[in-house]
Coordinates of C-alpha atoms and ligand atoms in Angstrom, one line a residue:
X1 CA 98.9 71.9 80.0
X2 CA 97.0 72.5 76.8
X3 CA 98.3 70.6 73.8
X4 CA 99.5 72.6 70.9
X5 CA 97.2 71.9 67.9
X6 CA 98.6 72.3 64.4
X7 CA 96.0 73.0 61.9
X8 CA 95.4 70.5 59.3
X9 CA 97.3 71.2 55.9
X10 CA 95.1 73.4 53.5
X11 CA 94.4 70.4 51.4
X12 CA 92.7 68.7 53.9
X13 CA 90.3 71.3 55.2
X14 CA 86.8 70.4 54.5
X15 CA 86.0 74.0 53.3
X16 CA 88.3 76.3 51.3
X17 CA 88.3 79.9 50.9
X18 CA 88.5 81.7 47.7
X19 CA 89.3 85.5 47.4
X20 CA 88.2 87.3 44.0
X21 CA 89.3 90.5 42.8
X22 CA 87.3 91.9 39.8
X23 CA 88.3 94.8 37.3
X24 CA 86.7 95.9 34.4
X25 CA 82.9 96.1 33.4
X26 CA 79.7 94.7 34.6
X27 CA 80.3 91.6 32.4
X28 CA 83.4 90.8 34.2
X29 CA 81.6 91.4 37.6
X30 CA 78.7 89.1 36.3
X31 CA 81.7 86.6 35.5
X32 CA 83.0 86.6 39.1
X33 CA 79.6 85.9 40.5
X34 CA 79.6 82.7 38.2
X35 CA 83.1 81.8 39.2
X36 CA 81.8 81.8 42.8
X37 CA 78.9 79.7 42.0
X38 CA 81.1 77.2 40.3
X39 CA 83.6 77.1 42.9
X40 CA 81.0 76.7 45.7
X41 CA 80.2 73.3 43.8
X42 CA 83.6 72.2 44.8
X43 CA 83.6 73.4 48.2
X44 CA 84.8 76.8 48.2
X45 CA 83.3 79.8 50.1
X46 CA 84.3 83.3 49.5
X47 CA 86.4 85.2 51.9
X48 CA 87.0 89.0 52.1
X49 CA 90.5 88.4 53.6
X50 CA 93.3 87.8 50.8
X51 CA 95.8 86.2 53.0
X52 CA 93.5 83.7 54.4
X53 CA 92.5 82.5 50.9
X54 CA 93.2 78.9 49.5
X55 CA 92.5 80.4 45.8
X56 CA 93.0 83.9 44.9
X57 CA 91.5 84.9 41.5
X58 CA 92.0 87.9 39.4
X59 CA 89.4 88.5 36.9
X60 CA 91.0 91.1 34.7
X61 CA 90.1 93.8 32.3
X62 CA 92.2 94.6 29.0
X63 CA 90.5 97.7 27.9
X64 CA 93.2 100.1 28.3
X65 CA 96.9 99.9 29.4
X66 CA 96.2 101.1 33.0
X67 CA 94.0 98.3 33.6
X68 CA 96.3 95.7 32.3
X69 CA 99.2 97.2 34.2
X70 CA 97.5 96.8 37.5
X71 CA 97.3 93.0 36.8
X72 CA 101.0 92.8 37.1
X73 CA 101.2 94.9 40.1
X74 CA 98.4 93.1 41.9
X75 CA 100.3 89.6 41.1
X76 CA 103.7 91.2 42.5
X77 CA 101.7 91.5 45.8
X78 CA 99.9 88.3 45.6
X79 CA 103.0 86.2 45.0
X80 CA 104.1 87.6 48.4
X81 CA 100.8 86.7 50.0
X82 CA 101.0 83.2 48.6
X83 CA 104.6 82.6 49.9
X84 CA 103.4 83.3 53.3
X85 CA 100.4 80.9 52.7
X86 CA 101.9 77.8 51.5
X87 CA 99.5 75.4 49.4
X88 CA 97.4 78.3 48.3
X89 CA 96.8 78.9 44.5
X90 CA 96.6 82.1 42.2
X91 CA 94.3 82.0 39.3
X92 CA 94.0 84.6 36.6
X93 CA 91.0 84.8 34.5
X94 CA 89.1 87.4 32.3
X95 CA 90.2 89.7 29.2
X96 CA 93.9 90.0 30.0
X97 CA 94.3 86.2 30.5
X98 CA 92.2 85.7 27.5
X99 CA 95.0 87.5 25.6
X100 CA 98.1 86.8 27.4
X101 CA 97.4 82.9 28.0
X102 CA 100.6 81.2 29.3
X103 CA 102.8 83.9 29.4
X104 CA 101.2 84.9 32.8
X105 CA 102.7 81.6 34.3
X106 CA 106.1 82.7 33.0
X107 CA 108.8 85.0 34.6
X108 CA 108.2 83.3 38.3
X109 CA 105.0 85.1 38.8
X110 CA 103.4 82.4 41.0
X111 CA 100.4 81.9 38.9
X112 CA 99.0 78.6 39.1
X113 CA 95.8 78.7 36.8
X114 CA 95.0 80.7 33.7
X115 CA 91.6 80.5 32.2
X116 CA 90.0 82.9 29.5
X117 CA 86.7 84.3 29.0
X118 CA 85.0 81.5 27.0
X119 CA 85.8 78.6 29.6
X120 CA 84.4 79.8 32.9
X121 CA 82.6 76.6 33.3
X122 CA 86.1 74.6 33.3
X123 CA 87.2 76.6 36.5
X124 CA 86.4 73.8 39.0
X125 CA 88.2 71.3 37.0
X126 CA 91.2 73.4 36.4
X127 CA 91.4 74.3 40.0
X128 CA 91.3 70.5 41.0
X129 CA 93.9 69.7 38.3
X130 CA 96.3 72.3 39.7
X131 CA 95.8 71.1 43.2
X132 CA 96.4 67.4 42.0
X133 CA 99.7 68.1 39.9
X134 CA 101.1 71.0 41.5
X135 CA 101.6 72.4 38.1
X136 CA 100.4 75.4 36.3
X137 CA 97.2 74.7 34.2
X138 CA 96.7 77.1 31.3
X139 CA 93.6 76.5 29.3
X140 CA 92.1 79.4 26.7
X141 CA 89.3 78.7 24.3
X142 CA 88.9 80.8 21.0
X143 CA 85.3 80.9 21.2
X144 CA 82.5 80.1 23.7
X145 CA 81.0 76.5 23.5
X146 CA 78.5 75.9 20.9
X147 CA 75.9 75.4 23.4
X148 CA 76.3 77.9 26.1
X149 CA 76.5 76.0 29.6
X150 CA 74.1 77.6 32.2
X151 CA 76.6 78.6 35.3
X152 CA 75.5 78.3 39.0
X153 CA 75.9 82.0 40.5
X154 CA 76.4 83.6 43.9
X155 CA 75.3 87.0 43.8
X156 CA 77.0 90.0 45.7
X157 CA 74.0 92.0 45.9
X158 CA 70.6 91.1 47.0
X159 CA 68.5 93.5 45.4
X160 CA 69.9 94.2 42.0
X161 CA 71.0 91.3 39.5
X162 CA 72.9 91.2 36.6
X163 CA 71.8 88.8 33.6
X164 CA 73.8 88.3 30.5
X165 CA 71.7 88.3 27.5
X166 CA 74.3 88.4 24.8
X167 CA 78.1 87.8 24.7
X168 CA 80.9 89.2 22.4
X169 CA 80.9 91.9 20.1
X170 CA 80.6 91.9 16.2
X171 CA 81.8 95.6 15.7
X172 CA 85.6 96.3 15.0
X173 CA 86.1 99.7 16.4
X174 CA 89.7 100.3 15.6
X175 CA 90.7 101.2 19.1
X176 CA 88.9 98.4 21.1
X177 CA 90.3 95.1 22.2
X178 CA 86.9 93.4 23.4
X179 CA 86.0 91.7 20.2
X180 CA 89.4 90.1 20.4
X181 CA 89.2 88.9 24.1
X182 CA 85.5 88.1 24.1
X183 CA 84.7 86.9 20.7
X184 CA 81.7 87.1 18.3
X185 CA 78.2 88.1 19.3
X186 CA 76.2 85.1 20.8
X187 CA 72.8 85.7 22.5
X188 CA 71.2 83.6 25.0
X189 CA 67.7 81.9 24.3
X190 CA 65.1 84.2 25.6
X191 CA 63.4 81.2 27.5
X192 CA 66.4 80.4 29.4
X193 CA 66.8 84.3 30.3
X194 CA 63.2 84.4 31.4
X195 CA 63.8 81.4 33.6
X196 CA 66.5 83.2 35.3
X197 CA 64.4 86.3 35.8
X198 CA 61.6 84.2 37.6
X199 CA 64.2 82.5 39.7
X200 CA 65.4 86.1 40.4
X201 CA 62.1 87.1 41.4
X202 CA 61.5 84.2 43.6
X203 CA 64.5 84.9 45.3
X204 CA 63.4 88.4 46.2
X205 CA 65.3 90.5 43.5
X206 CA 63.8 93.9 42.7
X207 CA 66.0 95.0 39.6
X208 CA 67.5 93.3 36.8
X209 CA 70.0 94.5 34.4
X210 CA 70.3 92.8 31.0
X211 CA 73.9 92.8 30.2
X212 CA 75.9 92.8 27.0
X213 CA 79.1 94.2 25.3
X214 CA 76.4 95.2 22.8
X215 CA 73.1 94.5 24.5
X216 CA 71.1 96.4 21.9
X217 CA 72.1 93.7 19.3
X218 CA 70.4 91.0 21.3
X219 CA 68.7 88.0 19.4
X220 CA 69.7 88.7 16.0
X221 CA 71.4 85.4 15.8
X222 CA 68.7 83.4 17.2
X223 CA 66.4 81.4 15.2
X224 CA 63.7 83.0 15.1
X225 CA 65.3 86.5 15.6
X226 CA 64.1 88.5 18.4
X227 CA 65.1 92.0 19.6
X228 CA 65.9 93.5 23.1
X229 CA 62.4 95.1 23.0
X230 CA 60.9 91.6 23.3
X231 CA 63.0 90.8 26.0
X232 CA 62.2 93.7 28.0
X233 CA 58.3 93.3 27.4
X234 CA 58.6 89.5 28.7
X235 CA 60.4 90.3 31.7
X236 CA 58.0 93.5 32.2
X237 CA 55.3 91.0 33.2
X238 CA 57.2 89.6 36.1
X239 CA 55.3 90.7 38.9
X240 CA 57.9 91.0 41.4
X241 CA 60.5 92.8 39.6
X242 CA 60.4 96.4 39.9
X243 CA 63.0 97.7 37.6
X244 CA 64.7 96.6 34.3
X245 CA 67.7 98.2 32.9
X246 CA 70.1 97.2 30.0
X247 CA 73.8 98.1 29.2
X248 CA 75.7 98.9 26.9
X249 CA 73.8 99.7 23.9
X250 CA 75.1 100.6 20.5
X251 CA 73.5 103.6 18.8
X252 CA 73.5 101.7 15.5
X253 CA 71.4 99.2 17.1
X254 CA 69.2 101.0 19.2
X255 CA 66.2 100.5 16.8
X256 CA 62.5 102.1 17.5
X257 CA 61.2 98.9 18.5
X258 CA 63.5 98.8 21.6
X259 CA 62.7 102.6 22.7
X260 CA 59.2 101.7 22.2
X261 CA 59.5 98.8 24.6
X262 CA 61.0 100.8 27.1
X263 CA 58.2 103.5 26.9
X264 CA 55.7 100.9 27.0
X265 CA 56.8 98.7 29.8
X266 CA 56.2 100.3 33.2
X267 CA 59.3 98.8 34.9
X268 CA 61.8 99.4 32.1
X269 CA 63.8 102.5 33.4
X270 CA 64.3 105.5 31.2
X271 CA 67.9 105.5 31.1
X272 CA 70.0 104.9 27.9
X273 CA 73.7 104.4 28.1
X274 CA 74.6 104.7 24.4
X275 CA 78.3 105.6 24.0
X276 CA 79.2 108.1 21.0
X277 CA 83.0 108.0 21.8
X278 CA 83.6 111.2 19.7
X279 CA 81.9 114.4 18.4
X280 CA 83.5 114.6 15.1
X281 CA 82.6 112.8 11.8
X282 CA 86.1 112.1 10.8
X283 CA 87.3 110.7 14.1
X284 CA 84.1 108.6 14.1
X285 CA 84.9 107.1 10.7
X286 CA 88.3 106.4 11.6
X287 CA 87.1 104.6 14.7
X288 CA 84.8 102.6 12.5
X289 CA 81.8 103.4 14.7
X290 CA 79.4 103.1 11.9
X291 CA 77.4 106.5 12.4
X292 CA 78.1 109.9 12.3
X293 CA 77.2 112.8 14.9
X294 CA 74.1 113.4 12.8
X295 CA 72.9 109.9 13.0
X296 CA 73.5 110.0 16.9
X297 CA 71.6 113.3 17.0
X298 CA 68.7 111.6 15.5
X299 CA 68.8 108.7 17.9
X300 CA 68.7 111.0 20.9
X301 CA 65.7 112.9 19.3
X302 CA 64.0 109.4 18.8
X303 CA 64.6 108.8 22.6
X304 CA 63.3 112.1 23.9
X305 CA 60.3 112.4 21.6
X306 CA 59.1 109.2 22.9
X307 CA 60.2 109.4 26.6
X308 CA 61.0 113.0 27.3
X309 CA 62.3 112.8 30.8
X310 CA 65.0 109.8 29.5
X311 CA 68.6 110.2 30.9
X312 CA 71.2 109.8 28.4
X313 CA 74.6 108.8 29.1
X314 CA 77.7 108.2 27.0
X315 CA 81.5 107.2 26.9
X316 CA 83.9 109.4 25.5
X317 CA 87.6 109.0 24.2
X318 CA 89.9 111.7 23.8
X319 CA 93.3 111.9 22.0
X320 CA 92.3 109.2 19.4
X321 CA 95.2 109.1 16.9
X322 CA 95.2 112.0 14.6
X323 CA 92.6 113.8 16.7
X324 CA 93.3 117.7 16.2
X325 CA 92.4 120.2 18.9
X326 CA 89.7 121.3 16.9
X327 CA 88.1 117.9 16.5
X328 CA 88.4 117.4 20.0
X329 CA 86.6 120.7 20.7
X330 CA 83.9 119.2 18.8
X331 CA 83.6 116.7 21.2
X332 CA 83.3 119.1 24.1
X333 CA 80.6 120.9 22.4
X334 CA 78.6 117.9 21.7
X335 CA 78.5 117.3 25.4
X336 CA 76.9 120.7 25.8
X337 CA 74.6 120.1 22.6
X338 CA 73.2 116.8 23.7
X339 CA 73.3 117.4 27.3
X340 CA 74.2 114.2 28.6
X341 CA 73.5 113.6 32.0
X342 CA 76.7 111.8 32.6
X343 CA 79.9 110.6 30.6
X344 CA 82.4 108.1 31.2
X345 CA 85.6 109.6 29.7
X346 CA 88.9 108.0 28.9
X347 CA 92.4 108.9 27.2
X348 CA 92.7 106.8 24.2
X349 CA 95.2 104.0 25.2
X350 CA 96.7 101.9 22.3
X351 CA 95.8 98.0 22.6
X352 CA 97.4 95.1 21.1
X353 CA 95.4 93.5 18.1
X354 CA 93.9 96.9 17.3
X355 CA 94.7 98.7 14.1
X356 CA 94.8 102.2 15.8
X357 CA 97.6 101.4 18.0
X358 CA 99.7 101.3 14.8
X359 CA 98.7 104.5 13.2
X360 CA 101.0 107.4 12.8
X361 CA 100.0 110.7 14.5
X362 CA 99.6 109.2 17.9
X363 CA 98.5 112.1 20.4
X364 CA 101.1 112.8 23.3
X365 CA 100.3 111.6 26.7
X366 CA 100.5 115.1 27.8
X367 CA 98.0 116.4 25.4
X368 CA 95.8 113.7 26.0
X369 CA 95.7 114.3 29.8
X370 CA 95.1 118.0 29.1
X371 CA 92.2 117.3 26.8
X372 CA 90.8 114.7 29.3
X373 CA 91.1 117.3 32.2
X374 CA 89.1 119.8 30.2
X375 CA 86.7 117.4 28.9
X376 CA 85.9 116.3 32.4
X377 CA 85.3 119.7 33.8
X378 CA 82.5 120.4 31.0
X379 CA 81.1 117.1 31.7
X380 CA 81.0 117.7 35.4
X381 CA 79.3 121.0 34.8
X382 CA 76.6 119.7 32.5
X383 CA 75.6 116.8 34.9
X384 CA 75.5 119.3 37.6
X385 CA 73.2 121.3 35.4
X386 CA 71.1 118.4 35.1
X387 CA 71.1 117.1 38.4
X388 CA 69.8 120.6 39.7
X389 CA 66.7 119.9 37.7
X390 CA 65.8 117.3 40.4
X391 CA 66.0 119.7 43.4
X392 CA 62.9 120.0 45.2
X393 CA 61.3 117.0 43.5
X394 CA 60.3 113.8 44.8
X395 CA 61.9 110.8 43.2
X396 CA 61.6 107.0 43.7
X397 CA 64.7 105.3 44.8
X398 CA 65.4 101.7 44.9
X399 CA 67.6 101.4 48.1
X400 CA 70.8 99.1 47.3
X401 CA 72.9 99.6 50.6
X402 CA 74.6 102.0 52.7
X403 CA 76.4 104.9 51.4
X404 CA 79.9 104.6 50.6
X405 CA 81.0 107.8 52.2
X406 CA 78.7 108.2 55.1
X407 CA 77.6 105.0 57.0
X408 CA 74.8 107.2 58.6
X409 CA 73.2 107.4 55.2
X410 CA 71.7 104.9 52.7
X411 CA 72.0 104.9 48.9
X412 CA 70.1 104.0 46.0
X413 CA 69.2 105.0 42.5
X414 CA 66.3 106.9 40.6
X415 CA 65.0 105.3 37.6
X416 CA 67.0 107.6 35.5
X417 CA 70.1 106.2 37.2
X418 CA 71.0 109.0 39.5
X419 CA 72.6 108.1 42.8
X420 CA 70.6 109.4 45.9
X421 CA 72.0 109.4 49.3
X422 CA 69.8 109.9 52.3
X423 CA 69.3 109.1 56.0
X424 CA 67.6 105.9 56.7
X425 CA 68.0 102.4 58.3
X426 CA 69.2 99.4 56.6
X427 CA 65.8 97.9 56.9
X428 CA 64.8 100.0 53.8
X429 CA 67.5 98.2 51.5
X430 CA 65.6 96.4 48.6
X431 CA 62.7 98.8 49.0
X432 CA 61.5 101.7 46.6
X433 CA 61.0 104.8 48.7
X434 CA 60.1 108.1 47.8
X435 CA 62.9 110.8 48.3
X436 CA 62.9 114.5 48.2
X437 CA 65.9 116.1 46.7
X438 CA 67.8 118.7 48.9
X439 CA 71.0 119.0 47.2
X440 CA 72.5 118.2 43.8
X441 CA 76.4 117.8 42.8
X442 CA 77.5 116.6 39.7
X443 CA 77.7 112.8 40.4
X444 CA 75.1 112.5 43.1
X445 CA 71.8 113.7 44.8
X446 CA 71.1 114.3 48.3
X447 CA 67.6 114.0 49.9
X448 CA 65.4 113.2 52.9
X449 CA 62.2 111.1 53.1
X450 CA 60.3 113.6 55.2
X451 CA 59.3 116.0 52.6
X452 CA 57.1 118.4 54.9
X453 CA 59.7 121.0 55.4
X454 CA 61.9 120.6 52.7
X455 CA 65.1 122.7 52.3
X456 CA 66.8 123.0 49.0
X457 CA 70.3 124.0 48.7
X458 CA 72.3 124.6 45.7
X459 CA 76.1 123.4 45.9
X460 CA 78.7 125.3 44.4
X461 CA 81.4 123.4 42.4
X462 CA 84.7 124.3 40.6
X463 CA 84.6 121.2 38.4
X464 CA 88.1 120.5 39.0
X465 CA 88.5 117.7 36.5
X466 CA 87.4 114.7 38.8
X467 CA 85.8 111.6 37.1
X468 CA 88.9 111.0 35.3
X469 CA 88.9 107.8 33.4
X470 CA 91.7 105.3 34.1
Ligands
SAH1 N1 80.3 98.3 23.3 C1 80.5 99.6 23.9 C2 81.5 99.9 24.7 C3 82.3 98.8 25.6 S1 83.9 99.1 26.0 C4 80.3 100.6 22.9 O1 80.8 100.5 21.8 O2 79.7 101.7 23.1 C5 83.7 100.6 27.2 C6 84.4 101.6 26.9 O3 85.7 101.9 27.0 C7 84.0 102.1 25.4 O4 82.9 102.7 25.2 C8 85.0 103.0 25.1 O5 84.8 104.6 25.6 C9 86.4 102.7 26.1 N2 87.4 102.2 25.2 C10 87.4 101.0 24.7 N3 88.8 101.0 23.9 C11 89.5 101.9 24.6 C12 90.9 102.3 24.4 N4 91.6 101.7 23.5 N5 91.3 103.6 24.9 C13 90.3 104.1 25.7 N6 89.1 103.8 25.8 C14 88.6 102.8 25.5
SF4_2 FE1 84.5 97.6 21.6 FE2 83.1 98.9 19.5 FE3 82.5 96.4 20.2 FE4 82.0 98.5 21.9 S1 81.1 98.3 19.8 S2 82.9 96.6 22.4 S3 83.8 100.0 21.4 S4 84.5 97.2 19.4
F3S3 FE1 87.4 95.1 30.2 FE2 86.9 92.9 29.1 FE3 84.9 94.5 30.1 S1 88.3 94.2 28.5 S2 85.8 96.5 30.0 S3 86.4 93.3 31.4 S4 84.9 93.1 28.3

């Protein structure tokens, strides 16, 4: 007769499992990779299966109400998963946690650990404390430690790596919660960044993206001050790295020295994500963006003069309080005029701690979504027009993985950040390959590695307002 074995209680298993769910921007995704690195040091390995996790982490985003609502609906579900797996813990980090703090442990939500955006390095200690005491642990720091801790990391991609270069944001756009939840700008020292770049090269990474909420402000707070261009040039000499990118830029801080460095540095990709937010001066002023439309036009001119093939992408907000229909239409015209390669669009969402949320003349939800739908159709049309320029051309693609839609295909990006799907084997992941573009839609290109008998097709699109922001 076989003896029935009871598994040891979770607390005595040698290896514990952590499941992590990440919302929001690349900064949050990079933070999650650091959380996994930190937890690895106390014996946690990652699992893709929520119900087998000893620790479930929700890394949250507060940029819009929709993102915040998602946190509470996930927690409702996770509480039930936890009930079926006694001894497991729920941790909430990121921007909602930074703002909400201990209120997350109230109302019987089942949350055991709350930590913010400034104390990731404390996560192992907080987890151990929650295990030891069986009581909720909440720790939020108001700012980053004076000396930035260097954090271990477990990356989720083996080709392309994120490297934080500056944290926080010193702007105070009247709609935005980021300065409140991420604090003031703080740059990492260039030598520390370069050490990480060299380690990435050694580990076989091909692409590096320098990250910051306002990456173009990099280095102004260091002594001596440096700028992003200096960093691009330093990293540009690291032989094994084939591509350098940076996100997200602010039009005000995109000095010529940065554009010149992109032009001069062979591996720096010619893609600039520089959100304008709105195409009307009165709105930009009320948003406190610190520039007007004409200033932005000149930034684009400076880029195109120096790097004619550069792709330029933007974020746009519709329905900012008091935005009139005419003002909105100026944003629409600007998309046509500038010719953005792609735009991330969103309906304005009132956020706590931001001035605009209390202003009169809030635009109705209905009106905002009407504007969003219309803008999205124009954005898609313009992107499609731009993407069609690639038809029949040969592009260099860094292969990043299997295509999400079709497992027969693999997927990567051009230097200009266009997604390209094509048939090929997994052995090409991490390689730079030449692909001939056969079809173009507003969001991606499709191609083939065999260029000899190229058949190019033009796809028809009705631009049905896809790509809607959350
Ligand atoms: N620092 C970057 C943007 C970071 S936030 C910049 O200034 O350009 C990412 C994007 O979220 C913003 O570009 C903006 O388009 C959007 N966003 C921020 N706050 C928002 C709000 N309250 N409602 C809707 N969209 C918002
Ligand atoms: Fe938010 Fe403005 Fe800072 Fe961008 S620059 S993160 S929109 S406050
Ligand atoms: Fe969201 Fe925080 Fe990023 S609010 S967009 S996760 S900085």
